[in-house]
Coordinates of N, CA and C in Angstrom, one line a residue:
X1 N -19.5 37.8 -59.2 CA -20.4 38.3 -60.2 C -21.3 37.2 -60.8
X2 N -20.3 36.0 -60.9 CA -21.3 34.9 -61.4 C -22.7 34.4 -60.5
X3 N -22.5 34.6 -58.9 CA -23.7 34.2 -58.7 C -24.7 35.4 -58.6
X4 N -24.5 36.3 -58.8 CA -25.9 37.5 -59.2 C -26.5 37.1 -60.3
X5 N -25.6 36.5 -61.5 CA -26.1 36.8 -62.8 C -26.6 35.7 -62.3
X6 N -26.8 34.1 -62.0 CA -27.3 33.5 -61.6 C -28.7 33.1 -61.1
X7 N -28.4 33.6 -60.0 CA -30.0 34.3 -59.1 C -30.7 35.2 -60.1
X8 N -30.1 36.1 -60.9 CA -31.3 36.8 -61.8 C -31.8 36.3 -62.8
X9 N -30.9 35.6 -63.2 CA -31.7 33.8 -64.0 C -32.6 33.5 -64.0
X10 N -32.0 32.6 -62.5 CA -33.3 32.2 -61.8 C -34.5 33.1 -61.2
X11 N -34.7 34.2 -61.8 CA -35.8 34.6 -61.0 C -37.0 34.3 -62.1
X12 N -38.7 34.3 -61.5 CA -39.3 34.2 -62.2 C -40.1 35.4 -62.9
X13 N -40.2 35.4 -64.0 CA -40.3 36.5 -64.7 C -41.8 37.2 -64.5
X14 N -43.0 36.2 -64.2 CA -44.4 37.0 -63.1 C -43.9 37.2 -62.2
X15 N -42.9 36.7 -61.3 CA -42.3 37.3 -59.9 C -42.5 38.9 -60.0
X16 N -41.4 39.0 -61.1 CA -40.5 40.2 -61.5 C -41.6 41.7 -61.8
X17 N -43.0 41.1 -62.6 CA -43.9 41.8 -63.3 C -44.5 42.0 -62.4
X18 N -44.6 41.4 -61.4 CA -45.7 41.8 -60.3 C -45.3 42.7 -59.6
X19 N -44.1 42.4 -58.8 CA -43.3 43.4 -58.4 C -42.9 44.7 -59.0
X20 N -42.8 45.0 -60.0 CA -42.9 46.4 -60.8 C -43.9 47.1 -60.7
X21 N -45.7 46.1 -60.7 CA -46.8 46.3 -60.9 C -46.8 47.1 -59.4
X22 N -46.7 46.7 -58.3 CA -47.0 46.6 -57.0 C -46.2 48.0 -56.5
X23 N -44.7 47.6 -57.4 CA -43.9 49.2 -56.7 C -44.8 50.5 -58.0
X24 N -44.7 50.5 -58.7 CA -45.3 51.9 -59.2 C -47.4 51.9 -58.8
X25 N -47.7 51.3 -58.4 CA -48.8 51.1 -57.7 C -48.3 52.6 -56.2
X26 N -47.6 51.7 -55.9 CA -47.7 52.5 -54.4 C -46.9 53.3 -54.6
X27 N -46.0 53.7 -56.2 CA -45.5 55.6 -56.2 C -46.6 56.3 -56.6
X28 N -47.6 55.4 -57.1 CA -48.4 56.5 -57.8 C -49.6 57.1 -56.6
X29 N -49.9 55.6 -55.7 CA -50.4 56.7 -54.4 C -49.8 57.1 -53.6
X30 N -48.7 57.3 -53.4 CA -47.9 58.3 -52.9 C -47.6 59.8 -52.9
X31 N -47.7 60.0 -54.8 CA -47.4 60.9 -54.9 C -49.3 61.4 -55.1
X32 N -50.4 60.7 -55.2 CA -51.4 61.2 -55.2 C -51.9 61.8 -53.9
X33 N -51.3 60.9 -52.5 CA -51.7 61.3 -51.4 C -50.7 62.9 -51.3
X34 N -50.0 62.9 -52.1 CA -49.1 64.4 -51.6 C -49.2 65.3 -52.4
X35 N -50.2 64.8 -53.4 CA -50.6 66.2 -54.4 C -51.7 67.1 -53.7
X36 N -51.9 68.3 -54.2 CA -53.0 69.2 -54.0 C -54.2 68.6 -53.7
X37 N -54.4 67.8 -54.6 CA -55.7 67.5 -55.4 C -57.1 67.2 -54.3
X38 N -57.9 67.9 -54.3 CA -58.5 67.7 -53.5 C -58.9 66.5 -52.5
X39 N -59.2 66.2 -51.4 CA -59.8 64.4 -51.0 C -60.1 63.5 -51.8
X40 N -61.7 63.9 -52.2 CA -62.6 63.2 -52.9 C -61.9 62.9 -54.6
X41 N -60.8 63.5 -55.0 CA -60.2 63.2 -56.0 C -59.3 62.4 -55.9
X42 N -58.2 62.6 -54.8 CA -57.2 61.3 -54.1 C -58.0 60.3 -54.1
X43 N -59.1 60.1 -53.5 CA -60.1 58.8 -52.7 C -59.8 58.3 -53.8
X44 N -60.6 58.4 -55.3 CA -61.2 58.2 -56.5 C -59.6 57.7 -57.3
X45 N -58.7 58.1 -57.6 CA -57.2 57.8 -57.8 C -57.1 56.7 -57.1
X46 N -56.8 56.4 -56.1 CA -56.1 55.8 -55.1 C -57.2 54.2 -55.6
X47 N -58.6 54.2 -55.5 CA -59.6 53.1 -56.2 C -59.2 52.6 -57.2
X48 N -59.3 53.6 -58.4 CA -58.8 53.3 -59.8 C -57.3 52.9 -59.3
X49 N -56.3 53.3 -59.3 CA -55.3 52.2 -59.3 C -54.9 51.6 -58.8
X50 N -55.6 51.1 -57.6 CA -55.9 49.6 -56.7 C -56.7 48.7 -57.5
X51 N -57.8 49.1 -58.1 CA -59.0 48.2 -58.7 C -58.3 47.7 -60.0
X52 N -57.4 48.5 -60.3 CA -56.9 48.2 -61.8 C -55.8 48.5 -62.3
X53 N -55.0 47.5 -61.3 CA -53.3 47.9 -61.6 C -52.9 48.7 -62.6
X54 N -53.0 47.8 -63.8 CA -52.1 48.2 -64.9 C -52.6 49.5 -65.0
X55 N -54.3 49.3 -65.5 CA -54.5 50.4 -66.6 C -54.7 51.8 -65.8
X56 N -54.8 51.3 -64.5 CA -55.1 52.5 -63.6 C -54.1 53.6 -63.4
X57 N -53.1 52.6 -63.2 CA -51.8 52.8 -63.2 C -51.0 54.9 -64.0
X58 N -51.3 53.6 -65.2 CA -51.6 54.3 -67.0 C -52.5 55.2 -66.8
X59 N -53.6 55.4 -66.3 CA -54.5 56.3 -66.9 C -53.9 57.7 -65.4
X60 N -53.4 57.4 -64.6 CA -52.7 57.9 -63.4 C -52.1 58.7 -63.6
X61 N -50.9 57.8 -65.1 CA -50.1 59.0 -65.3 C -50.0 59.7 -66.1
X62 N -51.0 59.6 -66.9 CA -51.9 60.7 -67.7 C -52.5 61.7 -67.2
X63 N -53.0 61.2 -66.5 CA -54.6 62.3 -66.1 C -54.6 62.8 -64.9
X64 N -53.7 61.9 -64.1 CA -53.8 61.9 -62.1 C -53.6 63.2 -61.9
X65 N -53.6 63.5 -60.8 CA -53.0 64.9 -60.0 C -51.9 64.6 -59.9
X66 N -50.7 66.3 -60.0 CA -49.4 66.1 -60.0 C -49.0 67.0 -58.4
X67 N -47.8 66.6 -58.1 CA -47.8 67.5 -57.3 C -47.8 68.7 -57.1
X68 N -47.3 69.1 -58.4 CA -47.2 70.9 -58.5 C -48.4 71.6 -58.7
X69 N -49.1 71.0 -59.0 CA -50.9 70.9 -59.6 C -51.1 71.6 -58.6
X70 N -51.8 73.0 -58.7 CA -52.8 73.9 -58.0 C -53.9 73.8 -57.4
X71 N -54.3 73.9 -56.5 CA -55.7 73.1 -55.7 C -56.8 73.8 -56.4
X72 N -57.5 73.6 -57.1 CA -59.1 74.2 -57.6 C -59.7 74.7 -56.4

């Protein structure tokens, strides 16, 4: 047990942020490519939270298409 707590010590803490940044990045186009939501609305999603990790991110999971979301 001592050397996990260790290694998670030693990890670096932008390592860590990035990595979180990078995995909810690619759930969020994941679940955009498998929603309803039209193409041209995926395309536009999938930009915004590539172009702009964080806030894209954020504004994704606010506003994005969901999967239950009904196709217009």
């Amino acid at each position: 047990m001592n050397a996990v707590l260790d290694w998670a010590a030693a990890l670096d803490p932008r390592l860590v942020l990035l990595s979180l940044i990078g995995v909810l990045n690619l759930w969020a186009t994941g679940v955009t490519a498998l929603s309803r939501a039209p193409t041209r609305e995926k395309m536009l999603w999938v930009a915004v939270i590539f172009l702009c990790p964080i806030i894209g991110s954020v504004l994704w999971f606010v506003f994005g298409p969901k999967l239950w979301a009904e196709r217009r």
